[in-house]
CSV table of C-alpha atoms in Angstrom, one decimal:
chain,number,residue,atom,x,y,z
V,81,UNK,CA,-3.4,-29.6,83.8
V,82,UNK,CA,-5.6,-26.3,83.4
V,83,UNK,CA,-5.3,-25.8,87.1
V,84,UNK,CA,-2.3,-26.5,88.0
V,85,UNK,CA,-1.5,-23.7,84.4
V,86,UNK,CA,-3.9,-21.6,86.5
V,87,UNK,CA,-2.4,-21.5,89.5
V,88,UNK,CA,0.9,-20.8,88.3
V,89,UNK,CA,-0.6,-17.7,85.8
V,90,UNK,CA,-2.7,-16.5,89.0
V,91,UNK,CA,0.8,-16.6,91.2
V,92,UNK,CA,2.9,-14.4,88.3
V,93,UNK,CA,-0.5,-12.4,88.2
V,94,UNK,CA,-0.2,-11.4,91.6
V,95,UNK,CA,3.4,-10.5,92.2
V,96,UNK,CA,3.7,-9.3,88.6
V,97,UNK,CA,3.2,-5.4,89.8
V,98,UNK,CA,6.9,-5.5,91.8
V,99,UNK,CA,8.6,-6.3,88.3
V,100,UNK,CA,6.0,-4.7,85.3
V,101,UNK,CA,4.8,-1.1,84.8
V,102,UNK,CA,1.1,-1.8,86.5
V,103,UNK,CA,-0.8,0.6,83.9
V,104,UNK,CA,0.8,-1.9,81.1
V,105,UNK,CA,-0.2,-5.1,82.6
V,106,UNK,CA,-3.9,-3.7,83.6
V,107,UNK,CA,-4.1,-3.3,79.6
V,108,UNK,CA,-3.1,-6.1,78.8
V,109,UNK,CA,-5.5,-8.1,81.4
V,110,UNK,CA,-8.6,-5.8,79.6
V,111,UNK,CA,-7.1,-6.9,76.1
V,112,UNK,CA,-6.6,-10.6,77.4
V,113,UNK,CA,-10.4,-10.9,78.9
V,114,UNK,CA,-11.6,-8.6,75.3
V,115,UNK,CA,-10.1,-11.6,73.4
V,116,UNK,CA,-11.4,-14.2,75.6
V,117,UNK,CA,-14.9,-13.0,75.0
V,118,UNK,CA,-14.4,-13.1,71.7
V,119,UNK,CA,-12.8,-16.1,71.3
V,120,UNK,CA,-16.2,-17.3,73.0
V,121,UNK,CA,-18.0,-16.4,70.0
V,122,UNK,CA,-15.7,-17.6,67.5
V,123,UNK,CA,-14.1,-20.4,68.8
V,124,UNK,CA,-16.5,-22.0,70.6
V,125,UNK,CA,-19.3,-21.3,68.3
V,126,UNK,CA,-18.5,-20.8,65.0
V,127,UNK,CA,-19.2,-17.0,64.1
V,128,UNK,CA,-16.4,-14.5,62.9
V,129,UNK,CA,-18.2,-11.2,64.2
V,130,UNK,CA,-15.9,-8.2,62.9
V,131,UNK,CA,-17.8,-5.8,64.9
V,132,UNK,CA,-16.5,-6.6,68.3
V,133,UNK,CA,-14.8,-3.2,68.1
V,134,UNK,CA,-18.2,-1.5,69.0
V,135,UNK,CA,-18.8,-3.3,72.2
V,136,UNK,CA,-15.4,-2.6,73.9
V,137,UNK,CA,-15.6,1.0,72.7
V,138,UNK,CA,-19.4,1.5,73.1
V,139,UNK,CA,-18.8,0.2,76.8
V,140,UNK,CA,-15.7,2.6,77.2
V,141,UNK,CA,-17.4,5.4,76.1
V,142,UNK,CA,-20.3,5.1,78.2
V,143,UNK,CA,-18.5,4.5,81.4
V,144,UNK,CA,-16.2,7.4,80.8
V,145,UNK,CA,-19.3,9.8,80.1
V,146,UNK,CA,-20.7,8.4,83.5
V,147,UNK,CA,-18.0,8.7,85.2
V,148,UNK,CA,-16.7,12.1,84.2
V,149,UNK,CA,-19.8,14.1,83.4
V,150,UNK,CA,-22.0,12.6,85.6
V,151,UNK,CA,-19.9,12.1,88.7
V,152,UNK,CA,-21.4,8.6,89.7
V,153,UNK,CA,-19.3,6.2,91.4
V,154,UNK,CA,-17.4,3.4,89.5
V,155,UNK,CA,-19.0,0.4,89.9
V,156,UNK,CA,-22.1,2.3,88.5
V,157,UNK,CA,-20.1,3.5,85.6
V,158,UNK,CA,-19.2,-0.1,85.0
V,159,UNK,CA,-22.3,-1.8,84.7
V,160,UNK,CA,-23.7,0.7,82.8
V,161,UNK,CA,-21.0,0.5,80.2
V,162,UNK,CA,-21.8,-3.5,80.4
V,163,UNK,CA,-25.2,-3.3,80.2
V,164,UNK,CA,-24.8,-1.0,76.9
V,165,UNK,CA,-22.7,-3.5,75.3
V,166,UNK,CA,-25.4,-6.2,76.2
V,167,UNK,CA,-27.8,-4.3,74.4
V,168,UNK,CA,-26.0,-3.5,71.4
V,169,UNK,CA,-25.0,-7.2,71.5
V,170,UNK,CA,-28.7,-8.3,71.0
V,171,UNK,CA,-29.8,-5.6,68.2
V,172,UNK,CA,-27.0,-6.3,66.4
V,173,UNK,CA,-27.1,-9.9,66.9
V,174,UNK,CA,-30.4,-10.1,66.1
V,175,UNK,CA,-29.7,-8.6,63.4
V,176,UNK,CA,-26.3,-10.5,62.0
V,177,UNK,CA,-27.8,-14.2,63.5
V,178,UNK,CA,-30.1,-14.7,60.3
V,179,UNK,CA,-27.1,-15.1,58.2
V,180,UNK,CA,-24.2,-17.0,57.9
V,181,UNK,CA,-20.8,-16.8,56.9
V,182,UNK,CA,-19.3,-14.2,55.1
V,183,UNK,CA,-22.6,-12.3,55.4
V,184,UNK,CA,-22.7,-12.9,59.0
V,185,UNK,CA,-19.5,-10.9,59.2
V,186,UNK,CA,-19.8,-8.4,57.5
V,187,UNK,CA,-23.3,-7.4,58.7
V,188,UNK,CA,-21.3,-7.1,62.2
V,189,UNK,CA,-19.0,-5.2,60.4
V,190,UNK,CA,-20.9,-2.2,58.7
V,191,UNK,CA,-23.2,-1.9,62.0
V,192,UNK,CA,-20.1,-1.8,64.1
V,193,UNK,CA,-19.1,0.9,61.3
V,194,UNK,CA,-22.2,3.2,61.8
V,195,UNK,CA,-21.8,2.9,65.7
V,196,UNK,CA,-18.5,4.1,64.7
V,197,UNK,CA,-19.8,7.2,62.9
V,198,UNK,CA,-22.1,7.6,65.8
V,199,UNK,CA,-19.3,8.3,68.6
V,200,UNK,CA,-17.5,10.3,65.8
V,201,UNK,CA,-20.4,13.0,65.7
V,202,UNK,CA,-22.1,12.8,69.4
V,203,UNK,CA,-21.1,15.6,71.3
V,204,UNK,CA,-20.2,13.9,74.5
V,205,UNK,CA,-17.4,12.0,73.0
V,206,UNK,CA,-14.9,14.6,72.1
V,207,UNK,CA,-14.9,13.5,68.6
V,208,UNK,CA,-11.5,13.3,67.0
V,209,UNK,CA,-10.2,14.3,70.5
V,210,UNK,CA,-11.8,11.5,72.2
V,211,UNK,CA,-13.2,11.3,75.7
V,212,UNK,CA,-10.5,12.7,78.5
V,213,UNK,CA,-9.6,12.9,81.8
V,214,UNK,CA,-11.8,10.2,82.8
V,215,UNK,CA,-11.5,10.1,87.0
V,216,UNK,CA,-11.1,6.5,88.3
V,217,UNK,CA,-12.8,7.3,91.4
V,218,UNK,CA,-13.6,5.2,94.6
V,219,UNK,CA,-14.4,1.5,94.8
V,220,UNK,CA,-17.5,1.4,96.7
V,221,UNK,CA,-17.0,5.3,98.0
V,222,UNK,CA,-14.3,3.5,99.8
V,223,UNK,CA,-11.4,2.5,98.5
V,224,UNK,CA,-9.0,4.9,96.4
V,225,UNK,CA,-8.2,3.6,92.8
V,226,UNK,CA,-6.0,6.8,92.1
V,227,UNK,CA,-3.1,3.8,93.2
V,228,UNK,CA,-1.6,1.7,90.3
V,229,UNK,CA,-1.3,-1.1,92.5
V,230,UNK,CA,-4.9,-0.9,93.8
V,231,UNK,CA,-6.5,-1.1,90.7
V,232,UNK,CA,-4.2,-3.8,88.7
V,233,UNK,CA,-5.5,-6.1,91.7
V,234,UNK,CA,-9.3,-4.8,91.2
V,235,UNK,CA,-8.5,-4.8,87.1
V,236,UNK,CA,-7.1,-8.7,88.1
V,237,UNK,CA,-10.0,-9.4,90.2
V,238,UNK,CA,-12.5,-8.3,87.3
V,239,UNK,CA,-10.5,-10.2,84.5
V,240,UNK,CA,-10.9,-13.3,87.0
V,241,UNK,CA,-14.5,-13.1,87.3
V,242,UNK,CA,-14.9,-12.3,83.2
V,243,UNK,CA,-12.7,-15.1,82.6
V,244,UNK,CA,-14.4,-18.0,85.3
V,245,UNK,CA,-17.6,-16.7,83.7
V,246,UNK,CA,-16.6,-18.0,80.0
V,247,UNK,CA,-14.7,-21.3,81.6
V,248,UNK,CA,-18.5,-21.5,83.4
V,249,UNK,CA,-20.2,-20.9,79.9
V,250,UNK,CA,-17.5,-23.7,78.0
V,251,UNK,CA,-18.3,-26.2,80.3
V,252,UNK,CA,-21.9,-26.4,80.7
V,253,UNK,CA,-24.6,-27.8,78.4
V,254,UNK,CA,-25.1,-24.6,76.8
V,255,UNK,CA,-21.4,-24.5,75.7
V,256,UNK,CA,-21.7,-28.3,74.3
V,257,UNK,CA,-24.5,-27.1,72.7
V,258,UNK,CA,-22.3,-24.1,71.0
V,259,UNK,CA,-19.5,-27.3,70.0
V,260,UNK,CA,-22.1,-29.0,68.5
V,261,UNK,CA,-23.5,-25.4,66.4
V,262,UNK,CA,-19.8,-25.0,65.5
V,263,UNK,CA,-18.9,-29.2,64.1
V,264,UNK,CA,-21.9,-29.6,62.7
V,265,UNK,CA,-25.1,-27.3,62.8
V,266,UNK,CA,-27.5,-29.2,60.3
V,267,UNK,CA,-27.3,-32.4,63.5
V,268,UNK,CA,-27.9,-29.9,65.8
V,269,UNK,CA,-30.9,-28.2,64.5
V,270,UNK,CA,-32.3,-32.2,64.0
V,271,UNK,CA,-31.6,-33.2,67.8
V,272,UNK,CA,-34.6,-30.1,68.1
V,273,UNK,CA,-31.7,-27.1,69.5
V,274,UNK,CA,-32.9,-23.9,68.3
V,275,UNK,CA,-29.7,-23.5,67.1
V,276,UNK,CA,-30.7,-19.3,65.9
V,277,UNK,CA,-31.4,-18.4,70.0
V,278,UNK,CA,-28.7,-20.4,71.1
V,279,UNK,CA,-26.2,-18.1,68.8
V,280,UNK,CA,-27.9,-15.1,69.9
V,281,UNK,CA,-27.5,-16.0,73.3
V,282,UNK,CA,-23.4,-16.6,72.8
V,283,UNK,CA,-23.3,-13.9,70.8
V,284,UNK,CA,-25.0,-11.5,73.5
V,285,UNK,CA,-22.8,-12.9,76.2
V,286,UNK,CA,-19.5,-12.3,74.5
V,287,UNK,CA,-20.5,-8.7,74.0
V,288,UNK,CA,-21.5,-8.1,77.7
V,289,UNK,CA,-17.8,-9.7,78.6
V,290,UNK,CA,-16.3,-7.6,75.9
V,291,UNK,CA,-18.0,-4.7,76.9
V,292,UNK,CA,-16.6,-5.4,80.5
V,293,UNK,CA,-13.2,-5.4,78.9
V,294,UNK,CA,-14.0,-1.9,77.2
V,295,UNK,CA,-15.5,0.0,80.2
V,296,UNK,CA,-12.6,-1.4,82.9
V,297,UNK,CA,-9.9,-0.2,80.4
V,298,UNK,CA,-11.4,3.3,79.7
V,299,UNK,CA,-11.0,3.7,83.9
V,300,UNK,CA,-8.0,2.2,83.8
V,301,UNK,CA,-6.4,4.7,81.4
V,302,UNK,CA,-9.0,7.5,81.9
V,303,UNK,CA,-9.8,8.2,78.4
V,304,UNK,CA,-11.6,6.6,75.1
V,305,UNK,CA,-10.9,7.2,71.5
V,306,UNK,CA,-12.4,6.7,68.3
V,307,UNK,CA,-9.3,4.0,67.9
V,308,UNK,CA,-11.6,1.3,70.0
V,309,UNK,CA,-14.8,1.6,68.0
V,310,UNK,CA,-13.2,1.2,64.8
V,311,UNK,CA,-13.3,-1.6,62.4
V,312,UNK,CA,-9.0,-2.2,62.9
V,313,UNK,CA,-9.8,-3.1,66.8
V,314,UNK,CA,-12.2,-5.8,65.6
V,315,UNK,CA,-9.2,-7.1,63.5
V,316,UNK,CA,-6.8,-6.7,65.5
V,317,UNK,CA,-8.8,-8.9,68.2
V,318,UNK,CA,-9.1,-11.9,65.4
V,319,UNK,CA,-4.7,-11.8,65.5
V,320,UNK,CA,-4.6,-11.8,69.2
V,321,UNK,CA,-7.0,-15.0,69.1
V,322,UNK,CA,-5.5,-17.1,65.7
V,323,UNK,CA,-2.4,-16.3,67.3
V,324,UNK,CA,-2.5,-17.4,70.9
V,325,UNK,CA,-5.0,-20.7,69.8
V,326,UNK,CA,-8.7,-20.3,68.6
V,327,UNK,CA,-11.0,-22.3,70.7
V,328,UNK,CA,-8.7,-23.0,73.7
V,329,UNK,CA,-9.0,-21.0,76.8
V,330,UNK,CA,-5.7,-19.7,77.2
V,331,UNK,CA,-4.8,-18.4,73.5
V,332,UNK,CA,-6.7,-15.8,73.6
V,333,UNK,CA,-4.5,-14.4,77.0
V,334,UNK,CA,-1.4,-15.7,75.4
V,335,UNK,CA,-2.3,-13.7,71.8
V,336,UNK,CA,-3.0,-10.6,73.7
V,337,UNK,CA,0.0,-10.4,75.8
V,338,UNK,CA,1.7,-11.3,72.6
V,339,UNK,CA,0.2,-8.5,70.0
V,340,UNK,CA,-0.3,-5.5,72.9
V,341,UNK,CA,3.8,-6.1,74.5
V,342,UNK,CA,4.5,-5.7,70.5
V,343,UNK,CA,1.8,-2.7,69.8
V,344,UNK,CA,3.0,-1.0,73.0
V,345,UNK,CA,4.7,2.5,72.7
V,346,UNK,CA,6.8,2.4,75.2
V,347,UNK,CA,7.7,6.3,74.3
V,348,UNK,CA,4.0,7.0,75.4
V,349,UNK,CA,3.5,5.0,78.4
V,350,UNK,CA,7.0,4.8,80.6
V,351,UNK,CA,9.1,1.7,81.0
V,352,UNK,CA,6.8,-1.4,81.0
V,353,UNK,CA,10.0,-2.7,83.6
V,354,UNK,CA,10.4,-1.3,86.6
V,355,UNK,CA,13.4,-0.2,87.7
V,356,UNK,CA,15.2,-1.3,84.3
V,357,UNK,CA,16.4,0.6,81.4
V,358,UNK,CA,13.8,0.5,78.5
V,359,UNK,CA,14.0,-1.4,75.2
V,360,UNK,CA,15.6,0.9,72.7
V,361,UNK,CA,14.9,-1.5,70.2
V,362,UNK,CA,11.3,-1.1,70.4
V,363,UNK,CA,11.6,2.4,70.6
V,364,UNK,CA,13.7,2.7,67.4
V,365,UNK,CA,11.3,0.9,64.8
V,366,UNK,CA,8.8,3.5,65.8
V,367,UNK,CA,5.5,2.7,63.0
V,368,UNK,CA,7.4,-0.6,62.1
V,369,UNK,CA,6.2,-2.0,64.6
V,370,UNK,CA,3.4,-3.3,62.7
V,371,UNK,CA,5.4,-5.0,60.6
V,372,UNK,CA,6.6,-6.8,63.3
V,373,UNK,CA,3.5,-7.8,64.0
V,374,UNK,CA,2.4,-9.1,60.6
V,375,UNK,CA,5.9,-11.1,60.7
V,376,UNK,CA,5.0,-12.8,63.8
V,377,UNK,CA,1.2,-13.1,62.7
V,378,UNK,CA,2.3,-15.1,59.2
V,379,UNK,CA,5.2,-17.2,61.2
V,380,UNK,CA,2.2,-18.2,63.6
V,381,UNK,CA,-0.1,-19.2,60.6
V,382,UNK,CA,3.0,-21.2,58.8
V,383,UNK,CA,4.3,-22.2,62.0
V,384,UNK,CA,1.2,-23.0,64.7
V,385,UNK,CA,-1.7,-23.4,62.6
V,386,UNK,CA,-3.6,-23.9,66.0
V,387,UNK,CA,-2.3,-20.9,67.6
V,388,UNK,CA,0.8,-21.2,70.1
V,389,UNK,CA,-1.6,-22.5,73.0
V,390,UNK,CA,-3.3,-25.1,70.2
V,391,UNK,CA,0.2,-26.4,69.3
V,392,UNK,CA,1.7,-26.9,72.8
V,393,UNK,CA,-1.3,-28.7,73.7
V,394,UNK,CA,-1.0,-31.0,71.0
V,395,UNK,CA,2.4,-31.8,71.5
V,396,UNK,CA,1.5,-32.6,75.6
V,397,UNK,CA,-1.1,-34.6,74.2
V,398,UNK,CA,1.1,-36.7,72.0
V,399,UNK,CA,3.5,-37.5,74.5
V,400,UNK,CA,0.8,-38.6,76.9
């Protein structure tokens, strides 16, 4: 069933550039692969991080200092912006990983905050202003990304890899290992797991794959703001997760193409549509939108308690 959804998505995927405003769908394939990651994290092992926010900003920030200031090339840029989030993944999850719960969360929280005041007052970040005109450059000093079309199929090919490396992670021992944290941790720690490096470990990899997220939609849109470290991007990832299906592999894509079609100003960014007159309907709510998106978040809760994926599964299931 999962590949048969999969070849279907990677088909729409593919041809989806003729029909869609390519900028849009590259964001939402960064969103989609920010929420898998996290979903990795929460949904597979247990722990509501609120911090998130710092790893797709960090990343986007770094990558759009490289890129701009420094003039390397944008692979280079990328992994750099990865490799920052996988460091800020382990201090802080070394940090958070001795407590649980509530506390767990919100010591993600106020050290994604002071990252947060970090970015606000260095002076390579542009402050209030954010980081600009960031240059997408060449692929391998070879292949022009200044093309929409170009990079949406890089963007997709990165997504892809980002996403088989979770589906890898899922299915192994070490993911059966994060079920088992999750359903019951006190068996775990008895069958001799040590269960405190195995939650660093998922919490670590869901920041490098979030940080991938962060630093391939700062070249994608050639800037970084102060919106993507703060603590509202770490909530806004938990709706796009509870709303597409927590711990299924497909909500989190289906949350974020939910929440970032409805968050999408289509007054800033062009017609989404090619070719087709724009929806004045999103355009006239203007700041409402949010409201909209609190509606659709409390139907969702009252209506698909296990997210829209988690629901349509268990009605498939049923009528096997």
């Amino acid at each position: 069933m999962n590949r048969i959804v999969l070849v279907i998505a990677l088909a729409l995927a593919l041809v989806a550039p003729m029909a869609i405003y390519p900028v849009f769908l590259m964001k939402v394939l960064c969103f989609a692969l920010f929420a898998s990651a996290f979903n990795l994290l929460i949904g597979y092992t247990g722990l509501l991080s609120f911090g998130h926010a710092a790893f797709l900003g960090g990343a986007g920030y770094i990558t759009g200092y490289l890129l701009r200031d420094k003039g390397l090339p944008f692979e280079v840029g990328i992994l750099a912006g990865v490799l920052f989030a996988t460091i800020i993944g382990y201090i802080m999850g070394s940090l958070a990983i001795r407590r649980q719960g509530i506390y767990f969360t919100m010591i993600t929280l106020a050290l994604a905050q002071m990252l947060y005041f970090i970015f606000l007052q260095a002076p390579f970040t542009g402050g209030e202003d954010g980081l600009q005109g960031i240059p997408r450059g060449y692929l391998l000093g070879l292949i022009d990304l200044h093309s929409d079309i170009t990079m949406y199929y890089l963007v997709l090919v990165i997504c892809m890899v980002g996403f088989a490396l979770i589906v890898r992670i899922v299915h192994s021992p070490f993911g059966q290992v994060l079920k088992a944290i999750k359903e019951n941790e006190p068996r775990a720690i008895s069958l001799g797991y040590d269960v405190e490096k195995q939650k660093l470990l998922a919490f670590v990899l869901s920041a490098a794959i979030a940080g991938l997220a962060g630093a391939t939609k700062a070249s994608v849109l050639g800037f970084e703001t102060l919106t993507d470290v703060h603590w509202s991007m770490s909530g806004l990832v938990v709706l796009m997760t509870l709303v597409g299906g927590l711990g299924t592999l497909w909500g989190p894509v289906v949350g974020a193409i939910v929440i970032v079609t409805l968050e999408n100003r289509l007054g800033e960014t062009g017609t989404w549509i090619a070719n087709a007159t724009q929806i004045e309907w999103f355009r006239s709510i203007g700041e409402s939108v949010t409201i909209v998106t609190g509606f659709i978040f409390i139907v969702c809760v009252l209506a698909f308690r296990k997210g829209i994926v988690g629901v349509i599964q268990e009605r498939l299931q049923r009528r096997v």
